[in-house]
Amino acid sequence: MESSSAASDYPGAAWVNTGMLLGRFDGQSRVLLRALMSGASGANTALTVFRRQQRANPETSLAHFIQTLCSEEVASPEADALTLSVKPLVCLFPPLFKQNLLTFLYLVYSAVPVPTVILLLKCLSQDSKPTPWVRTLNRLLERKLEMNHKDPLYSERCGQKLKKLLERLGGFCETGGWADCFNSQTEEYETHAGPDLSEPETQRKRRASFDHVDADSKETVQESKRMKMDMHIDAEEEKARMDTQGGTESAAKTLADGLSEHIRGSVLHMKELLESQAEWDQSSTDVFKVLNECDPSQVEMLCEMLNFPNLPEHTLPKLCNGILSLSPDLSYGAAASLIRSILLEKVLTLSEPASRCLATSVTSLCSRYARPMCHAVIEPVLEDRNIGPPQTELLNRLIESCLDFHYRLLVLQKTFRIPWSEAVLSVIHSLLDSKLVLNEEVFTHFTEQLLSQGPRFTKSVKFAKMMLTVLTKYSSHVTAAQKRSLTSCLNLNETFLKKSLQAALKRIPDT
């Protein structure tokens, strides 16, 4: 499907900067979100991403992603409004995102629970100024759910145009049928177009294809619609294969307009280097100096143009060496953008232990840029609901070899704000084993989490071992009130370590 009207076509609508909304999503959802925002081919790019996530974890679901889109968010006031309003998060995204989202859901319809789709459609109905494409795709999904067969897909005016088009087709299967028809239409529009028809011809044709027809031609239109959708689905496999490369090249051309000629030249040189099999010399690494001339937003453009998330892993060591050769170091914002683009998706989609190239790249960048690594990779991975052993193994390696006390403490405090899982417990245990020094305030917060989340892990040996570490290494931090609360928590434990835990707690003085 083609792009919908730009935001400028709807002056009364105000959308939040989408970069501010990414923080509402977990790591895997954020990757999918970026795909849906990648341009006119966003739906198929998202399909490619979703299939990759399913291969990595067959239990991957879109339910949490859609529920987050349906959560309420404070919206900026529109031009004619005086007060703030609360809207579903999905309504704050630009029209093209909504169009890509609905197209994507149509393609993966069988993988999404019906109540979840219904919830999303209800949220989209609160959009005050939907574009014609969004409105039509919304109704198309409603018909698939057998919710609404009353509202037309086509307006009467466009239905009349489509009816004339269908009457003209005649032998559309014969050579020249479609081409002759559209050529004659183009000549007619050029002849009769007035000053109010300044809209590009291609956009008028696209909009005309989604309007309502009279009752006597409804069956013909439905057949035409089904035929087009079948053609779209038949081509989807090939387009999904090509979208990552083709969509990125198209987006890169647009993004390049926001960069200076010097930066664009360096980007082209980088692309040649990354595609080359030859060894890099000093002049090769010198090209990365342009990164110190870019602000964080330009670095993001550069990452999009070079398609860093999809780089083969064997190219990562050379790329990271080029980044590490920079002097002075990159700013926090630029480093975070680079690290997020290069590493995050690769780490999130791990289904087996990280390759040597990926592990080396992660540890080398973390050693130099620990704070950006914490915020751009470690935190999103901890937040991700599908975090598993491959991710925790990599995070534990960073904890043991790269992160100093300050950043290990930062990671621990991050776990206070997320639901714990067996994988997260492994990371916390690794942090505690690293002789982490906790002040009274941090230990109090940690104890609160032990008490609030502990009842879910009564049969978890991993949780019991972590508790044993706390009671032995941090016994001097435990107050009398905390000891009483921990006693109640330990009484629920059902593992073979229960007696050891109770003995360790008993040894802690009451004062």
XYZ file of C-alpha atoms in Angstrom:
511
model
C 0.000 0.000 0.000
C 1.125 3.536 -0.652
C 1.760 6.264 1.870
C -1.173 8.117 3.302
C -1.510 11.879 3.363
C 1.133 13.783 5.221
C 0.516 15.344 8.563
C 0.396 18.727 6.925
C -2.824 17.744 5.221
C -4.469 17.759 8.654
C -3.527 21.062 10.285
C -5.731 20.536 13.311
C -3.978 17.336 14.369
C -1.032 17.364 16.707
C 1.158 14.321 17.140
C 3.758 13.778 19.823
C 7.373 13.315 18.766
C 7.513 9.548 18.265
C 10.991 9.406 19.761
C 9.454 10.326 23.113
C 7.031 7.404 22.864
C 9.598 4.636 22.363
C 10.263 4.468 26.090
C 6.726 3.152 26.678
C 7.611 -0.153 24.961
C 9.789 -3.108 25.876
C 12.830 -3.920 23.789
C 11.282 -6.298 21.260
C 8.232 -4.091 20.804
C 10.504 -1.117 20.217
C 12.179 -2.928 17.317
C 8.772 -3.673 15.799
C 7.691 -0.082 16.378
C 10.691 1.282 14.487
C 9.915 -1.033 11.580
C 6.341 0.291 11.382
C 7.705 3.853 11.331
C 10.272 3.111 8.609
C 8.257 4.505 5.691
C 5.771 3.362 3.079
C 7.089 -0.217 3.245
C 6.786 -0.289 7.046
C 4.109 -3.010 7.140
C 6.253 -5.538 5.283
C 9.395 -4.517 7.165
C 7.482 -5.140 10.398
C 6.387 -8.528 9.063
C 10.039 -9.441 8.470
C 10.957 -8.344 12.007
C 8.027 -10.221 13.551
C 8.901 -13.440 11.736
C 12.491 -13.149 12.921
C 11.276 -12.688 16.490
C 9.018 -15.739 16.125
C 11.918 -17.840 14.867
C 13.941 -16.782 17.899
C 11.018 -17.440 20.254
C 7.958 -19.308 18.943
C 5.908 -17.966 21.879
C 6.341 -14.354 20.730
C 3.000 -12.534 20.903
C 1.737 -9.170 19.695
C -0.740 -8.874 22.568
C 1.537 -6.881 24.891
C 2.640 -4.598 22.043
C -0.972 -3.760 21.141
C -2.006 -3.348 24.785
C 0.762 -0.763 25.196
C -0.508 1.060 22.099
C -3.956 1.129 23.713
C -2.741 2.577 27.030
C -3.829 6.129 27.784
C -1.486 9.055 27.258
C -1.814 12.812 27.715
C -2.151 14.373 24.254
C -1.006 17.813 23.183
C -3.902 20.227 22.633
C -5.076 20.683 19.069
C -5.132 24.070 17.437
C -8.702 24.812 18.516
C -8.453 23.236 21.984
C -7.675 25.014 25.245
C -6.983 22.041 27.501
C -5.002 18.832 27.447
C -6.813 15.576 26.702
C -6.174 11.886 27.311
C -6.067 9.581 24.290
C -4.878 6.063 23.516
C -1.171 6.057 22.744
C -1.785 4.809 19.190
C -3.707 7.995 18.354
C -0.595 10.094 19.022
C 1.399 8.454 16.239
C 1.415 9.924 12.715
C -1.036 8.645 10.075
C 1.532 6.594 8.170
C 2.316 4.568 11.286
C -1.389 3.791 11.821
C -1.744 2.806 8.172
C 1.269 0.480 8.392
C 0.008 -0.953 11.685
C -3.416 -1.851 10.287
C -1.898 -3.339 7.115
C 0.519 -5.376 9.246
C -2.335 -6.653 11.444
C -4.243 -7.706 8.328
C -1.218 -9.760 7.226
C -0.725 -11.431 10.646
C -4.410 -11.545 11.572
C -4.375 -15.209 12.626
C -1.513 -14.569 15.099
C -3.364 -11.886 17.095
C -6.139 -12.606 19.636
C -9.462 -11.246 18.369
C -10.223 -9.278 21.598
C -6.854 -7.542 21.238
C -7.645 -6.445 17.667
C -11.094 -5.230 18.752
C -9.501 -3.185 21.561
C -7.118 -1.537 19.099
C -9.913 -0.696 16.649
C -11.924 0.904 19.458
C -8.904 2.999 20.409
C -8.374 4.086 16.805
C -12.015 5.153 16.648
C -11.053 7.931 19.096
C -8.753 9.461 16.484
C -10.316 12.835 15.700
C -8.900 13.174 12.175
C -8.252 9.762 10.593
C -6.967 9.743 7.030
C -9.053 7.997 4.340
C -6.602 5.088 4.263
C -6.655 4.583 8.026
C -10.454 4.785 8.068
C -10.764 2.249 5.256
C -8.237 -0.213 6.663
C -10.005 0.053 10.012
C -13.323 -0.881 8.386
C -11.644 -3.674 6.440
C -10.486 -5.283 9.686
C -13.935 -4.754 11.203
C -15.438 -6.686 8.301
C -12.914 -9.472 8.769
C -14.053 -9.637 12.400
C -17.685 -9.510 11.219
C -18.193 -6.446 13.402
C -19.374 -3.962 10.829
C -20.747 -4.525 7.330
C -22.822 -1.342 7.363
C -20.249 1.431 6.968
C -19.036 1.651 3.362
C -15.416 1.326 2.368
C -15.930 3.876 -0.414
C -17.467 7.343 -0.549
C -20.209 7.915 -3.095
C -18.130 10.324 -5.180
C -15.169 7.991 -5.468
C -17.537 5.088 -5.998
C -18.878 6.809 -9.103
C -15.340 7.260 -10.427
C -14.525 3.634 -9.735
C -17.709 2.520 -11.464
C -16.720 4.492 -14.572
C -13.279 2.937 -14.368
C -14.714 -0.570 -14.203
C -17.001 0.142 -17.161
C -13.998 1.297 -19.179
C -11.899 -1.766 -18.408
C -13.880 -4.142 -20.550
C -11.152 -6.474 -21.702
C -8.746 -5.598 -18.946
C -7.038 -8.971 -19.342
C -6.162 -8.142 -22.950
C -2.927 -6.404 -23.852
C -3.094 -2.706 -23.209
C -6.431 -2.808 -21.312
C -5.287 -1.303 -18.016
C -2.602 0.869 -19.603
C -4.998 2.358 -22.179
C -7.557 3.064 -19.505
C -5.151 4.900 -17.208
C -3.551 6.769 -20.096
C -6.954 8.082 -21.209
C -7.799 9.007 -17.622
C -4.563 10.949 -17.292
C -5.327 12.921 -20.470
C -8.861 13.640 -19.242
C -7.651 14.940 -15.852
C -4.967 17.089 -17.480
C -7.595 18.580 -19.784
C -10.301 19.269 -17.216
C -8.388 19.838 -13.966
C -9.201 23.186 -12.364
C -7.302 25.263 -9.785
C -8.754 23.134 -6.952
C -7.252 19.931 -8.370
C -3.656 20.645 -7.460
C -3.351 17.287 -5.711
C -0.996 14.887 -7.576
C -2.774 12.561 -9.992
C -1.333 9.428 -8.390
C -2.755 10.389 -4.989
C -6.239 10.942 -6.467
C -6.126 7.508 -8.082
C -5.046 5.895 -4.830
C -7.865 7.529 -2.876
C -10.404 6.665 -5.564
C -9.631 2.985 -5.091
C -11.006 3.095 -1.517
C -14.420 4.714 -1.965
C -17.975 3.384 -1.803
C -19.842 2.247 -4.880
C -23.544 2.134 -5.590
C -25.456 -0.987 -4.603
C -25.643 -2.310 -8.163
C -21.817 -2.401 -8.496
C -20.962 -3.536 -4.957
C -20.344 -7.158 -5.950
C -17.950 -6.129 -8.730
C -16.039 -3.848 -6.380
C -15.756 -6.533 -3.691
C -14.326 -8.938 -6.279
C -11.846 -6.285 -7.394
C -10.869 -5.645 -3.786
C -10.381 -9.345 -3.089
C -8.293 -9.715 -6.235
C -6.028 -6.850 -5.216
C -5.653 -8.210 -1.691
C -4.815 -11.682 -3.054
C -2.181 -10.139 -5.308
C -0.792 -8.279 -2.304
C -0.603 -11.437 -0.187
C 0.965 -13.459 -3.028
C 3.682 -10.846 -3.400
C 4.189 -10.386 0.335
C 6.832 -13.133 0.707
C 9.030 -11.643 -2.006
C 8.463 -8.072 -0.771
C 9.254 -9.053 2.820
C 12.556 -10.474 1.622
C 13.420 -7.304 -0.262
C 11.962 -4.706 2.110
C 14.811 -4.553 4.594
C 17.261 -3.643 1.853
C 14.943 -1.746 -0.488
C 13.064 0.099 2.256
C 16.309 1.134 3.894
C 17.743 2.448 0.624
C 14.585 4.480 0.007
C 14.635 5.868 3.542
C 18.348 6.582 3.259
C 17.778 8.829 0.248
C 15.286 10.890 2.235
C 17.438 10.996 5.370
C 20.493 12.112 3.404
C 18.797 15.425 2.680
C 19.210 16.310 6.380
C 23.000 15.833 6.311
C 25.768 18.002 4.923
C 27.592 17.026 1.745
C 30.710 16.157 3.760
C 28.776 13.798 6.063
C 26.967 12.199 3.130
C 30.304 11.510 1.454
C 31.611 9.887 4.639
C 28.472 7.759 4.886
C 29.017 6.446 1.354
C 32.644 5.663 2.212
C 31.529 3.802 5.369
C 29.028 1.785 3.360
C 31.749 0.743 0.904
C 34.030 -0.256 3.781
C 31.349 -2.329 5.489
C 30.532 -4.157 2.241
C 34.201 -4.745 1.415
C 36.026 -7.936 2.418
C 39.409 -6.209 2.452
C 41.334 -5.394 5.621
C 40.997 -1.849 6.935
C 43.968 0.495 7.168
C 44.380 3.814 8.979
C 42.544 5.730 6.258
C 39.601 3.359 6.697
C 39.231 4.122 10.392
C 39.780 7.853 9.797
C 36.426 8.031 8.010
C 34.704 7.433 11.365
C 35.929 10.813 12.592
C 32.830 12.288 10.984
C 30.835 10.857 13.917
C 32.354 13.513 16.175
C 30.935 16.154 13.837
C 27.365 14.835 14.160
C 24.797 15.592 16.825
C 22.716 12.645 18.165
C 19.890 13.173 15.655
C 22.363 13.135 12.745
C 23.962 9.982 14.151
C 20.506 8.351 14.127
C 20.087 9.359 10.467
C 23.495 7.916 9.669
C 22.602 4.630 11.405
C 19.379 4.392 9.398
C 21.200 5.069 6.127
C 23.822 2.401 6.839
C 21.190 -0.069 8.075
C 23.245 -0.887 11.174
C 20.596 -3.153 12.812
C 20.902 -5.603 9.894
C 24.687 -5.674 9.528
C 26.156 -9.199 9.384
C 27.797 -10.079 12.703
C 31.204 -10.748 11.133
C 31.476 -7.035 10.239
C 30.882 -5.881 13.835
C 34.487 -6.135 15.149
C 35.820 -3.910 12.346
C 32.974 -1.420 12.843
C 33.537 -1.296 16.608
C 37.287 -0.869 16.154
C 36.561 2.135 13.936
C 34.309 3.640 16.621
C 36.813 2.919 19.413
C 39.606 4.584 17.422
C 37.895 7.962 17.734
C 39.503 10.693 19.789
C 37.961 12.467 21.605
C 35.269 10.007 22.673
C 31.761 10.349 21.314
C 29.200 12.299 23.299
C 26.765 10.281 25.432
C 23.856 10.900 23.025
C 25.836 9.960 19.903
C 27.304 6.839 21.554
C 23.876 5.718 22.815
C 22.356 6.104 19.331
C 25.170 4.114 17.720
C 25.151 1.323 20.313
C 21.369 1.014 20.210
C 21.337 0.792 16.417
C 24.242 -1.631 16.103
C 23.570 -4.010 18.999
C 20.074 -3.858 20.486
C 18.107 -5.877 17.939
C 20.878 -8.460 17.655
C 20.915 -8.985 21.422
C 17.126 -9.049 21.760
C 16.698 -11.717 19.088
C 19.386 -14.079 20.389
C 18.094 -17.650 20.566
C 21.470 -19.203 21.371
C 24.675 -17.940 23.030
C 26.117 -14.856 21.366
C 28.680 -15.448 18.636
C 32.274 -14.505 19.310
C 31.953 -11.487 16.982
C 28.860 -10.183 18.772
C 30.190 -10.873 22.291
C 33.520 -9.185 21.488
C 31.774 -6.151 20.027
C 29.436 -5.778 23.007
C 32.215 -6.042 25.599
C 34.584 -3.720 23.735
C 31.968 -0.967 23.365
C 30.804 -1.451 26.967
C 34.357 -1.037 28.267
C 34.609 2.402 26.633
C 30.980 3.561 26.742
C 29.511 1.952 29.865
C 26.766 4.509 30.532
C 25.400 4.562 26.951
C 25.528 0.734 26.952
C 23.462 0.615 30.170
C 20.729 2.846 28.754
C 20.772 1.720 25.107
C 21.086 -2.061 25.499
C 21.146 -3.404 29.075
C 17.982 -1.644 30.281
C 15.849 -2.511 27.200
C 16.990 -6.142 27.400
C 16.033 -6.343 31.091
C 12.636 -4.810 30.282
C 11.976 -7.282 27.492
C 9.453 -9.957 28.455
C 11.210 -12.542 26.292
C 14.622 -12.235 27.934
C 16.195 -15.685 28.186
C 19.476 -17.499 28.905
C 21.370 -16.146 25.835
C 20.662 -12.556 26.920
C 21.443 -13.139 30.612
C 24.710 -14.883 29.754
C 25.793 -11.804 27.789
C 24.660 -9.363 30.496
C 26.452 -11.350 33.199
C 29.625 -11.209 31.124
C 29.350 -7.407 31.002
C 28.758 -7.264 34.763
C 31.818 -9.388 35.470
C 34.261 -7.791 33.019
C 33.138 -4.320 31.937
C 30.932 -2.458 34.415
C 32.424 -0.669 37.394
C 30.636 -0.221 40.722
C 28.595 2.825 39.683
C 27.083 1.165 36.624
C 26.489 -2.171 38.350
C 24.517 -0.263 40.969
C 22.601 1.501 38.181
C 21.638 -1.860 36.654
C 20.495 -3.206 40.036
C 18.304 -0.164 40.621
C 16.801 -0.673 37.174
C 15.563 -4.109 38.270
C 13.520 -2.438 41.034
C 11.196 -1.011 38.365
C 10.454 -4.146 36.340
C 8.704 -7.475 37.001
C 11.227 -10.169 37.926
C 11.638 -13.386 35.989
C 14.074 -16.294 36.287
C 16.314 -14.529 33.771
C 16.261 -11.252 35.709
C 17.019 -13.170 38.935
C 20.149 -14.522 37.252
C 21.317 -10.988 36.494
C 20.566 -9.790 40.047
C 22.463 -12.737 41.505
C 25.428 -11.914 39.302
C 25.338 -8.311 40.507
C 25.281 -9.389 44.176
C 28.150 -11.828 43.613
C 30.263 -8.982 42.214
C 30.705 -7.624 45.773
C 28.353 -4.755 45.125
C 28.300 -2.205 47.954
C 24.762 -1.143 48.859
C 23.946 1.879 50.968
C 21.009 1.835 53.379
C 18.568 3.459 50.954
C 19.317 1.070 48.065
C 19.215 -1.976 50.347
C 15.811 -0.868 51.697
C 14.432 -0.605 48.157
C 15.922 -3.983 47.304
C 14.341 -5.589 50.377
C 10.962 -4.137 49.411
C 11.285 -5.843 46.034
C 12.247 -9.138 47.663
C 9.104 -8.999 49.789
C 6.754 -7.870 47.010
C 8.012 -10.146 44.227
C 9.212 -13.075 46.362
C 5.806 -14.821 46.721
C 5.922 -15.600 42.974
C 9.154 -17.565 43.412
C 8.404 -19.923 46.308
C 9.601 -22.902 44.226
C 12.493 -21.122 42.513
C 15.943 -22.399 43.485
C 17.471 -19.384 41.743
C 15.494 -17.006 43.974
C 16.427 -19.042 47.067
C 20.130 -18.852 46.186
C 19.861 -15.103 45.676
C 18.175 -14.739 49.081
C 20.959 -16.768 50.669
C 23.517 -14.410 49.156
C 21.627 -11.423 50.579
C 21.399 -12.935 54.088
C 25.082 -13.855 54.202
C 26.829 -10.994 52.384
C 24.528 -8.184 53.468
C 23.483 -9.353 56.947
C 24.741 -6.140 58.552
C 22.228 -4.149 56.507
C 19.177 -6.058 57.765
C 17.121 -4.159 60.366
C 14.864 -5.794 62.960
C 11.741 -4.811 61.008
C 13.204 -6.211 57.782
C 14.168 -9.427 59.568
C 10.568 -9.967 60.694
C 9.273 -9.349 57.169
C 11.876 -11.651 55.633
C 10.947 -14.378 58.115
C 7.388 -14.377 56.785
C 8.688 -14.450 53.214
C 11.041 -17.371 53.872
C 8.288 -19.409 55.520
C 6.642 -19.612 52.074
C 9.756 -21.072 50.451
C 9.335 -24.619 49.155
C 12.874 -25.409 47.949
C 15.519 -27.625 49.510
C 17.310 -24.433 50.647
C 14.537 -23.405 53.039
C 16.329 -24.581 56.213
C 19.588 -22.945 55.127
C 17.734 -19.684 54.542
C 16.035 -19.810 57.938
C 19.348 -20.605 59.646
C 21.095 -17.692 57.911
C 18.290 -15.328 58.903
C 18.347 -16.587 62.494
C 22.063 -15.711 62.783
C 21.305 -12.041 62.040
C 21.002 -10.070 65.323
C 17.616 -8.521 66.119
C 19.108 -5.108 66.847
